[in-house]
Amino acid sequence: MQSKNVTEWIANYIKDQGISVEELSIQLHLPESKLRGGTNEDLSAEEFLNLCSYLKITPEQIRNEIR
């Protein structure tokens, strides 16, 4: 999985689900820029797994949809 694709996929998922980027940023202590997409910042493994857990999605789901 390429990290840029993962970051963009998650940003699109957040937008499509109508989840507040501001609230998610506060809850997970992540910069909003990493949650909006179009950034040069990559998610760390810990950030990625925390997002998956919070959003109730699996890394495998993301991998399968990116492919």
PDB file of N, CA, C and O in Angstrom:
ATOM      1  N   MET A   1       0.849  -1.183   0.000  1.00  0.00           N
ATOM      2  CA  MET A   1       0.000   0.000   0.000  1.00  0.00           C
ATOM      3  C   MET A   1       0.888   1.238   0.000  1.00  0.00           C
ATOM      4  O   MET A   1       1.803   1.331   0.796  1.00  0.00           O
ATOM      5  N   GLN A   2       0.604   2.150  -0.849  1.00  0.00           N
ATOM      6  CA  GLN A   2       1.328   3.405  -0.842  1.00  0.00           C
ATOM      7  C   GLN A   2       0.669   4.339   0.165  1.00  0.00           C
ATOM      8  O   GLN A   2      -0.559   4.475   0.187  1.00  0.00           O
ATOM      9  N   SER A   3       1.504   5.005   0.969  1.00  0.00           N
ATOM     10  CA  SER A   3       0.954   5.845   2.036  1.00  0.00           C
ATOM     11  C   SER A   3       0.104   6.989   1.486  1.00  0.00           C
ATOM     12  O   SER A   3      -0.898   7.362   2.081  1.00  0.00           O
ATOM     13  N   LYS A   4       0.479   7.562   0.356  1.00  0.00           N
ATOM     14  CA  LYS A   4      -0.298   8.667  -0.203  1.00  0.00           C
ATOM     15  C   LYS A   4      -1.702   8.201  -0.576  1.00  0.00           C
ATOM     16  O   LYS A   4      -2.675   8.879  -0.304  1.00  0.00           O
ATOM     17  N   ASN A   5      -1.805   7.033  -1.176  1.00  0.00           N
ATOM     18  CA  ASN A   5      -3.119   6.500  -1.513  1.00  0.00           C
ATOM     19  C   ASN A   5      -3.949   6.248  -0.268  1.00  0.00           C
ATOM     20  O   ASN A   5      -5.145   6.491  -0.258  1.00  0.00           O
ATOM     21  N   VAL A   6      -3.313   5.748   0.775  1.00  0.00           N
ATOM     22  CA  VAL A   6      -4.011   5.468   2.033  1.00  0.00           C
ATOM     23  C   VAL A   6      -4.518   6.763   2.646  1.00  0.00           C
ATOM     24  O   VAL A   6      -5.675   6.861   3.057  1.00  0.00           O
ATOM     25  N   THR A   7      -3.671   7.773   2.692  1.00  0.00           N
ATOM     26  CA  THR A   7      -4.060   9.055   3.263  1.00  0.00           C
ATOM     27  C   THR A   7      -5.231   9.653   2.492  1.00  0.00           C
ATOM     28  O   THR A   7      -6.192  10.139   3.090  1.00  0.00           O
ATOM     29  N   GLU A   8      -5.174   9.598   1.184  1.00  0.00           N
ATOM     30  CA  GLU A   8      -6.253  10.130   0.355  1.00  0.00           C
ATOM     31  C   GLU A   8      -7.531   9.314   0.524  1.00  0.00           C
ATOM     32  O   GLU A   8      -8.622   9.873   0.584  1.00  0.00           O
ATOM     33  N   TRP A   9      -7.399   7.992   0.603  1.00  0.00           N
ATOM     34  CA  TRP A   9      -8.571   7.134   0.785  1.00  0.00           C
ATOM     35  C   TRP A   9      -9.271   7.487   2.096  1.00  0.00           C
ATOM     36  O   TRP A   9     -10.483   7.648   2.134  1.00  0.00           O
ATOM     37  N   ILE A  10      -8.488   7.610   3.161  1.00  0.00           N
ATOM     38  CA  ILE A  10      -9.068   7.928   4.469  1.00  0.00           C
ATOM     39  C   ILE A  10      -9.707   9.316   4.443  1.00  0.00           C
ATOM     40  O   ILE A  10     -10.811   9.509   4.962  1.00  0.00           O
ATOM     41  N   ALA A  11      -9.049  10.287   3.833  1.00  0.00           N
ATOM     42  CA  ALA A  11      -9.619  11.638   3.740  1.00  0.00           C
ATOM     43  C   ALA A  11     -10.955  11.603   2.991  1.00  0.00           C
ATOM     44  O   ALA A  11     -11.924  12.241   3.410  1.00  0.00           O
ATOM     45  N   ASN A  12     -11.023  10.852   1.910  1.00  0.00           N
ATOM     46  CA  ASN A  12     -12.269  10.733   1.151  1.00  0.00           C
ATOM     47  C   ASN A  12     -13.343  10.008   1.959  1.00  0.00           C
ATOM     48  O   ASN A  12     -14.515  10.389   1.917  1.00  0.00           O
ATOM     49  N   TYR A  13     -12.953   8.985   2.696  1.00  0.00           N
ATOM     50  CA  TYR A  13     -13.899   8.241   3.528  1.00  0.00           C
ATOM     51  C   TYR A  13     -14.504   9.165   4.581  1.00  0.00           C
ATOM     52  O   TYR A  13     -15.714   9.166   4.797  1.00  0.00           O
ATOM     53  N   ILE A  14     -13.656   9.942   5.239  1.00  0.00           N
ATOM     54  CA  ILE A  14     -14.114  10.881   6.270  1.00  0.00           C
ATOM     55  C   ILE A  14     -15.120  11.855   5.668  1.00  0.00           C
ATOM     56  O   ILE A  14     -16.185  12.100   6.235  1.00  0.00           O
ATOM     57  N   LYS A  15     -14.791  12.391   4.510  1.00  0.00           N
ATOM     58  CA  LYS A  15     -15.678  13.343   3.837  1.00  0.00           C
ATOM     59  C   LYS A  15     -16.991  12.679   3.435  1.00  0.00           C
ATOM     60  O   LYS A  15     -18.077  13.220   3.686  1.00  0.00           O
ATOM     61  N   ASP A  16     -16.894  11.494   2.813  1.00  0.00           N
ATOM     62  CA  ASP A  16     -18.089  10.786   2.340  1.00  0.00           C
ATOM     63  C   ASP A  16     -19.023  10.400   3.480  1.00  0.00           C
ATOM     64  O   ASP A  16     -20.241  10.358   3.296  1.00  0.00           O
ATOM     65  N   GLN A  17     -18.471  10.113   4.643  1.00  0.00           N
ATOM     66  CA  GLN A  17     -19.274   9.713   5.795  1.00  0.00           C
ATOM     67  C   GLN A  17     -19.814  10.908   6.575  1.00  0.00           C
ATOM     68  O   GLN A  17     -20.565  10.742   7.532  1.00  0.00           O
ATOM     69  N   GLY A  18     -19.401  12.112   6.184  1.00  0.00           N
ATOM     70  CA  GLY A  18     -19.870  13.314   6.861  1.00  0.00           C
ATOM     71  C   GLY A  18     -19.298  13.463   8.265  1.00  0.00           C
ATOM     72  O   GLY A  18     -19.919  14.083   9.134  1.00  0.00           O
ATOM     73  N   ILE A  19     -18.123  12.914   8.479  1.00  0.00           N
ATOM     74  CA  ILE A  19     -17.471  12.982   9.787  1.00  0.00           C
ATOM     75  C   ILE A  19     -16.755  14.324   9.902  1.00  0.00           C
ATOM     76  O   ILE A  19     -16.097  14.771   8.960  1.00  0.00           O
ATOM     77  N   SER A  20     -16.877  14.942  11.040  1.00  0.00           N
ATOM     78  CA  SER A  20     -16.238  16.231  11.276  1.00  0.00           C
ATOM     79  C   SER A  20     -14.720  16.058  11.416  1.00  0.00           C
ATOM     80  O   SER A  20     -14.248  15.355  12.320  1.00  0.00           O
ATOM     81  N   VAL A  21     -13.985  16.682  10.509  1.00  0.00           N
ATOM     82  CA  VAL A  21     -12.522  16.639  10.569  1.00  0.00           C
ATOM     83  C   VAL A  21     -12.042  17.287  11.864  1.00  0.00           C
ATOM     84  O   VAL A  21     -11.114  16.796  12.501  1.00  0.00           O
ATOM     85  N   GLU A  22     -12.702  18.359  12.252  1.00  0.00           N
ATOM     86  CA  GLU A  22     -12.305  19.070  13.470  1.00  0.00           C
ATOM     87  C   GLU A  22     -12.454  18.166  14.692  1.00  0.00           C
ATOM     88  O   GLU A  22     -11.555  18.086  15.526  1.00  0.00           O
ATOM     89  N   GLU A  23     -13.596  17.488  14.795  1.00  0.00           N
ATOM     90  CA  GLU A  23     -13.847  16.599  15.936  1.00  0.00           C
ATOM     91  C   GLU A  23     -12.881  15.418  15.933  1.00  0.00           C
ATOM     92  O   GLU A  23     -12.346  15.033  16.967  1.00  0.00           O
ATOM     93  N   LEU A  24     -12.665  14.841  14.759  1.00  0.00           N
ATOM     94  CA  LEU A  24     -11.746  13.721  14.631  1.00  0.00           C
ATOM     95  C   LEU A  24     -10.335  14.141  15.029  1.00  0.00           C
ATOM     96  O   LEU A  24      -9.625  13.401  15.723  1.00  0.00           O
ATOM     97  N   SER A  25      -9.932  15.312  14.612  1.00  0.00           N
ATOM     98  CA  SER A  25      -8.620  15.851  14.958  1.00  0.00           C
ATOM     99  C   SER A  25      -8.456  15.977  16.469  1.00  0.00           C
ATOM    100  O   SER A  25      -7.423  15.606  17.025  1.00  0.00           O
ATOM    101  N   ILE A  26      -9.491  16.469  17.126  1.00  0.00           N
ATOM    102  CA  ILE A  26      -9.458  16.626  18.582  1.00  0.00           C
ATOM    103  C   ILE A  26      -9.424  15.267  19.268  1.00  0.00           C
ATOM    104  O   ILE A  26      -8.611  15.032  20.173  1.00  0.00           O
ATOM    105  N   GLN A  27     -10.305  14.365  18.840  1.00  0.00           N
ATOM    106  CA  GLN A  27     -10.410  13.047  19.478  1.00  0.00           C
ATOM    107  C   GLN A  27      -9.121  12.237  19.367  1.00  0.00           C
ATOM    108  O   GLN A  27      -8.735  11.555  20.308  1.00  0.00           O
ATOM    109  N   LEU A  28      -8.471  12.299  18.204  1.00  0.00           N
ATOM    110  CA  LEU A  28      -7.294  11.466  17.950  1.00  0.00           C
ATOM    111  C   LEU A  28      -5.975  12.229  18.045  1.00  0.00           C
ATOM    112  O   LEU A  28      -4.914  11.644  17.820  1.00  0.00           O
ATOM    113  N   HIS A  29      -6.064  13.513  18.355  1.00  0.00           N
ATOM    114  CA  HIS A  29      -4.850  14.350  18.474  1.00  0.00           C
ATOM    115  C   HIS A  29      -4.016  14.307  17.190  1.00  0.00           C
ATOM    116  O   HIS A  29      -2.800  14.121  17.218  1.00  0.00           O
ATOM    117  N   LEU A  30      -4.701  14.481  16.074  1.00  0.00           N
ATOM    118  CA  LEU A  30      -4.049  14.513  14.764  1.00  0.00           C
ATOM    119  C   LEU A  30      -4.242  15.883  14.131  1.00  0.00           C
ATOM    120  O   LEU A  30      -5.299  16.496  14.308  1.00  0.00           O
ATOM    121  N   PRO A  31      -3.253  16.333  13.369  1.00  0.00           N
ATOM    122  CA  PRO A  31      -3.455  17.593  12.648  1.00  0.00           C
ATOM    123  C   PRO A  31      -4.558  17.436  11.596  1.00  0.00           C
ATOM    124  O   PRO A  31      -4.641  16.410  10.927  1.00  0.00           O
ATOM    125  N   GLU A  32      -5.393  18.445  11.493  1.00  0.00           N
ATOM    126  CA  GLU A  32      -6.482  18.405  10.510  1.00  0.00           C
ATOM    127  C   GLU A  32      -5.953  18.202   9.095  1.00  0.00           C
ATOM    128  O   GLU A  32      -6.614  17.568   8.276  1.00  0.00           O
ATOM    129  N   SER A  33      -4.766  18.713   8.816  1.00  0.00           N
ATOM    130  CA  SER A  33      -4.208  18.604   7.466  1.00  0.00           C
ATOM    131  C   SER A  33      -4.040  17.147   7.038  1.00  0.00           C
ATOM    132  O   SER A  33      -4.201  16.821   5.866  1.00  0.00           O
ATOM    133  N   LYS A  34      -3.758  16.260   7.975  1.00  0.00           N
ATOM    134  CA  LYS A  34      -3.605  14.842   7.636  1.00  0.00           C
ATOM    135  C   LYS A  34      -4.946  14.166   7.385  1.00  0.00           C
ATOM    136  O   LYS A  34      -5.004  13.090   6.811  1.00  0.00           O
ATOM    137  N   LEU A  35      -6.015  14.791   7.808  1.00  0.00           N
ATOM    138  CA  LEU A  35      -7.342  14.199   7.673  1.00  0.00           C
ATOM    139  C   LEU A  35      -8.108  14.749   6.478  1.00  0.00           C
ATOM    140  O   LEU A  35      -9.147  14.222   6.115  1.00  0.00           O
ATOM    141  N   ARG A  36      -7.614  15.802   5.890  1.00  0.00           N
ATOM    142  CA  ARG A  36      -8.307  16.437   4.768  1.00  0.00           C
ATOM    143  C   ARG A  36      -7.799  15.974   3.408  1.00  0.00           C
ATOM    144  O   ARG A  36      -8.437  16.203   2.396  1.00  0.00           O
ATOM    145  N   GLY A  37      -6.638  15.365   3.352  1.00  0.00           N
ATOM    146  CA  GLY A  37      -6.073  14.925   2.076  1.00  0.00           C
ATOM    147  C   GLY A  37      -5.369  16.074   1.377  1.00  0.00           C
ATOM    148  O   GLY A  37      -5.407  17.214   1.823  1.00  0.00           O
ATOM    149  N   GLY A  38      -4.716  15.735   0.290  1.00  0.00           N
ATOM    150  CA  GLY A  38      -3.997  16.737  -0.480  1.00  0.00           C
ATOM    151  C   GLY A  38      -2.794  17.296   0.242  1.00  0.00           C
ATOM    152  O   GLY A  38      -2.358  18.406  -0.033  1.00  0.00           O
ATOM    153  N   THR A  39      -2.242  16.531   1.163  1.00  0.00           N
ATOM    154  CA  THR A  39      -1.107  16.991   1.940  1.00  0.00           C
ATOM    155  C   THR A  39       0.133  16.163   1.612  1.00  0.00           C
ATOM    156  O   THR A  39       0.030  15.056   1.089  1.00  0.00           O
ATOM    157  N   ASN A  40       1.269  16.708   1.930  1.00  0.00           N
ATOM    158  CA  ASN A  40       2.518  15.963   1.768  1.00  0.00           C
ATOM    159  C   ASN A  40       2.860  15.189   3.034  1.00  0.00           C
ATOM    160  O   ASN A  40       3.862  14.504   3.078  1.00  0.00           O
ATOM    161  N   GLU A  41       2.027  15.330   4.055  1.00  0.00           N
ATOM    162  CA  GLU A  41       2.259  14.634   5.314  1.00  0.00           C
ATOM    163  C   GLU A  41       1.670  13.231   5.249  1.00  0.00           C
ATOM    164  O   GLU A  41       0.525  13.057   4.859  1.00  0.00           O
ATOM    165  N   ASP A  42       2.466  12.249   5.640  1.00  0.00           N
ATOM    166  CA  ASP A  42       1.987  10.878   5.689  1.00  0.00           C
ATOM    167  C   ASP A  42       1.519  10.549   7.098  1.00  0.00           C
ATOM    168  O   ASP A  42       1.992  11.124   8.080  1.00  0.00           O
ATOM    169  N   LEU A  43       0.595   9.632   7.191  1.00  0.00           N
ATOM    170  CA  LEU A  43       0.166   9.126   8.487  1.00  0.00           C
ATOM    171  C   LEU A  43       1.215   8.148   9.003  1.00  0.00           C
ATOM    172  O   LEU A  43       1.743   7.340   8.237  1.00  0.00           O
ATOM    173  N   SER A  44       1.503   8.225  10.293  1.00  0.00           N
ATOM    174  CA  SER A  44       2.371   7.218  10.891  1.00  0.00           C
ATOM    175  C   SER A  44       1.561   5.934  11.035  1.00  0.00           C
ATOM    176  O   SER A  44       0.324   5.938  10.917  1.00  0.00           O
ATOM    177  N   ALA A  45       2.228   4.834  11.308  1.00  0.00           N
ATOM    178  CA  ALA A  45       1.524   3.566  11.497  1.00  0.00           C
ATOM    179  C   ALA A  45       0.550   3.676  12.664  1.00  0.00           C
ATOM    180  O   ALA A  45      -0.593   3.194  12.580  1.00  0.00           O
ATOM    181  N   GLU A  46       0.958   4.306  13.739  1.00  0.00           N
ATOM    182  CA  GLU A  46       0.090   4.469  14.900  1.00  0.00           C
ATOM    183  C   GLU A  46      -1.136   5.317  14.556  1.00  0.00           C
ATOM    184  O   GLU A  46      -2.264   4.978  14.928  1.00  0.00           O
ATOM    185  N   GLU A  47      -0.925   6.413  13.832  1.00  0.00           N
ATOM    186  CA  GLU A  47      -2.048   7.262  13.423  1.00  0.00           C
ATOM    187  C   GLU A  47      -3.015   6.490  12.535  1.00  0.00           C
ATOM    188  O   GLU A  47      -4.233   6.574  12.698  1.00  0.00           O
ATOM    189  N   PHE A  48      -2.461   5.738  11.590  1.00  0.00           N
ATOM    190  CA  PHE A  48      -3.275   4.947  10.677  1.00  0.00           C
ATOM    191  C   PHE A  48      -4.133   3.937  11.429  1.00  0.00           C
ATOM    192  O   PHE A  48      -5.344   3.837  11.207  1.00  0.00           O
ATOM    193  N   LEU A  49      -3.523   3.204  12.348  1.00  0.00           N
ATOM    194  CA  LEU A  49      -4.263   2.195  13.095  1.00  0.00           C
ATOM    195  C   LEU A  49      -5.295   2.823  14.022  1.00  0.00           C
ATOM    196  O   LEU A  49      -6.408   2.295  14.177  1.00  0.00           O
ATOM    197  N   ASN A  50      -4.965   3.959  14.624  1.00  0.00           N
ATOM    198  CA  ASN A  50      -5.933   4.666  15.465  1.00  0.00           C
ATOM    199  C   ASN A  50      -7.137   5.125  14.641  1.00  0.00           C
ATOM    200  O   ASN A  50      -8.283   5.035  15.093  1.00  0.00           O
ATOM    201  N   LEU A  51      -6.875   5.633  13.444  1.00  0.00           N
ATOM    202  CA  LEU A  51      -7.965   6.051  12.555  1.00  0.00           C
ATOM    203  C   LEU A  51      -8.832   4.864  12.165  1.00  0.00           C
ATOM    204  O   LEU A  51     -10.065   4.953  12.195  1.00  0.00           O
ATOM    205  N   CYS A  52      -8.210   3.754  11.795  1.00  0.00           N
ATOM    206  CA  CYS A  52      -8.966   2.557  11.425  1.00  0.00           C
ATOM    207  C   CYS A  52      -9.865   2.126  12.579  1.00  0.00           C
ATOM    208  O   CYS A  52     -11.051   1.832  12.378  1.00  0.00           O
ATOM    209  N   SER A  53      -9.325   2.104  13.766  1.00  0.00           N
ATOM    210  CA  SER A  53     -10.098   1.698  14.936  1.00  0.00           C
ATOM    211  C   SER A  53     -11.253   2.661  15.179  1.00  0.00           C
ATOM    212  O   SER A  53     -12.396   2.237  15.382  1.00  0.00           O
ATOM    213  N   TYR A  54     -10.982   3.945  15.150  1.00  0.00           N
ATOM    214  CA  TYR A  54     -12.002   4.964  15.402  1.00  0.00           C
ATOM    215  C   TYR A  54     -13.106   4.915  14.351  1.00  0.00           C
ATOM    216  O   TYR A  54     -14.286   5.032  14.665  1.00  0.00           O
ATOM    217  N   LEU A  55     -12.706   4.727  13.089  1.00  0.00           N
ATOM    218  CA  LEU A  55     -13.657   4.720  11.982  1.00  0.00           C
ATOM    219  C   LEU A  55     -14.313   3.354  11.771  1.00  0.00           C
ATOM    220  O   LEU A  55     -15.195   3.217  10.931  1.00  0.00           O
ATOM    221  N   LYS A  56     -13.835   2.358  12.529  1.00  0.00           N
ATOM    222  CA  LYS A  56     -14.362   0.988  12.433  1.00  0.00           C
ATOM    223  C   LYS A  56     -14.213   0.410  11.023  1.00  0.00           C
ATOM    224  O   LYS A  56     -15.153  -0.152  10.440  1.00  0.00           O
ATOM    225  N   ILE A  57     -13.012   0.602  10.479  1.00  0.00           N
ATOM    226  CA  ILE A  57     -12.648   0.013   9.198  1.00  0.00           C
ATOM    227  C   ILE A  57     -11.357  -0.770   9.390  1.00  0.00           C
ATOM    228  O   ILE A  57     -10.591  -0.494  10.311  1.00  0.00           O
ATOM    229  N   THR A  58     -11.126  -1.744   8.551  1.00  0.00           N
ATOM    230  CA  THR A  58      -9.915  -2.540   8.678  1.00  0.00           C
ATOM    231  C   THR A  58      -8.876  -2.095   7.648  1.00  0.00           C
ATOM    232  O   THR A  58      -9.238  -1.629   6.562  1.00  0.00           O
ATOM    233  N   PRO A  59      -7.603  -2.268   7.982  1.00  0.00           N
ATOM    234  CA  PRO A  59      -6.563  -1.978   6.983  1.00  0.00           C
ATOM    235  C   PRO A  59      -6.765  -2.792   5.709  1.00  0.00           C
ATOM    236  O   PRO A  59      -6.515  -2.313   4.606  1.00  0.00           O
ATOM    237  N   GLU A  60      -7.262  -4.014   5.864  1.00  0.00           N
ATOM    238  CA  GLU A  60      -7.504  -4.867   4.702  1.00  0.00           C
ATOM    239  C   GLU A  60      -8.579  -4.276   3.795  1.00  0.00           C
ATOM    240  O   GLU A  60      -8.476  -4.365   2.576  1.00  0.00           O
ATOM    241  N   GLN A  61      -9.599  -3.681   4.388  1.00  0.00           N
ATOM    242  CA  GLN A  61     -10.655  -3.035   3.599  1.00  0.00           C
ATOM    243  C   GLN A  61     -10.049  -1.925   2.738  1.00  0.00           C
ATOM    244  O   GLN A  61     -10.367  -1.814   1.551  1.00  0.00           O
ATOM    245  N   ILE A  62      -9.194  -1.129   3.330  1.00  0.00           N
ATOM    246  CA  ILE A  62      -8.554  -0.041   2.583  1.00  0.00           C
ATOM    247  C   ILE A  62      -7.678  -0.611   1.470  1.00  0.00           C
ATOM    248  O   ILE A  62      -7.750  -0.163   0.324  1.00  0.00           O
ATOM    249  N   ARG A  63      -6.867  -1.610   1.806  1.00  0.00           N
ATOM    250  CA  ARG A  63      -5.991  -2.213   0.816  1.00  0.00           C
ATOM    251  C   ARG A  63      -6.801  -2.743  -0.360  1.00  0.00           C
ATOM    252  O   ARG A  63      -6.456  -2.509  -1.529  1.00  0.00           O
ATOM    253  N   ASN A  64      -7.882  -3.448  -0.089  1.00  0.00           N
ATOM    254  CA  ASN A  64      -8.699  -4.028  -1.149  1.00  0.00           C
ATOM    255  C   ASN A  64      -9.353  -2.966  -2.024  1.00  0.00           C
ATOM    256  O   ASN A  64      -9.483  -3.153  -3.233  1.00  0.00           O
ATOM    257  N   GLU A  65      -9.754  -1.876  -1.444  1.00  0.00           N
ATOM    258  CA  GLU A  65     -10.398  -0.814  -2.225  1.00  0.00           C
ATOM    259  C   GLU A  65      -9.405   0.016  -3.023  1.00  0.00           C
ATOM    260  O   GLU A  65      -9.762   0.556  -4.063  1.00  0.00           O
ATOM    261  N   ILE A  66      -8.172   0.109  -2.552  1.00  0.00           N
ATOM    262  CA  ILE A  66      -7.147   0.863  -3.277  1.00  0.00           C
ATOM    263  C   ILE A  66      -6.678   0.082  -4.501  1.00  0.00           C
ATOM    264  O   ILE A  66      -6.391   0.661  -5.537  1.00  0.00           O
ATOM    265  N   ARG A  67      -6.635  -1.216  -4.384  1.00  0.00           N
ATOM    266  CA  ARG A  67      -6.141  -2.043  -5.490  1.00  0.00           C
ATOM    267  C   ARG A  67      -7.025  -2.009  -6.654  1.00  0.00           C
ATOM    268  O   ARG A  67      -8.002  -1.904  -6.981  1.00  0.00           O
TER     269      ARG A  67
END
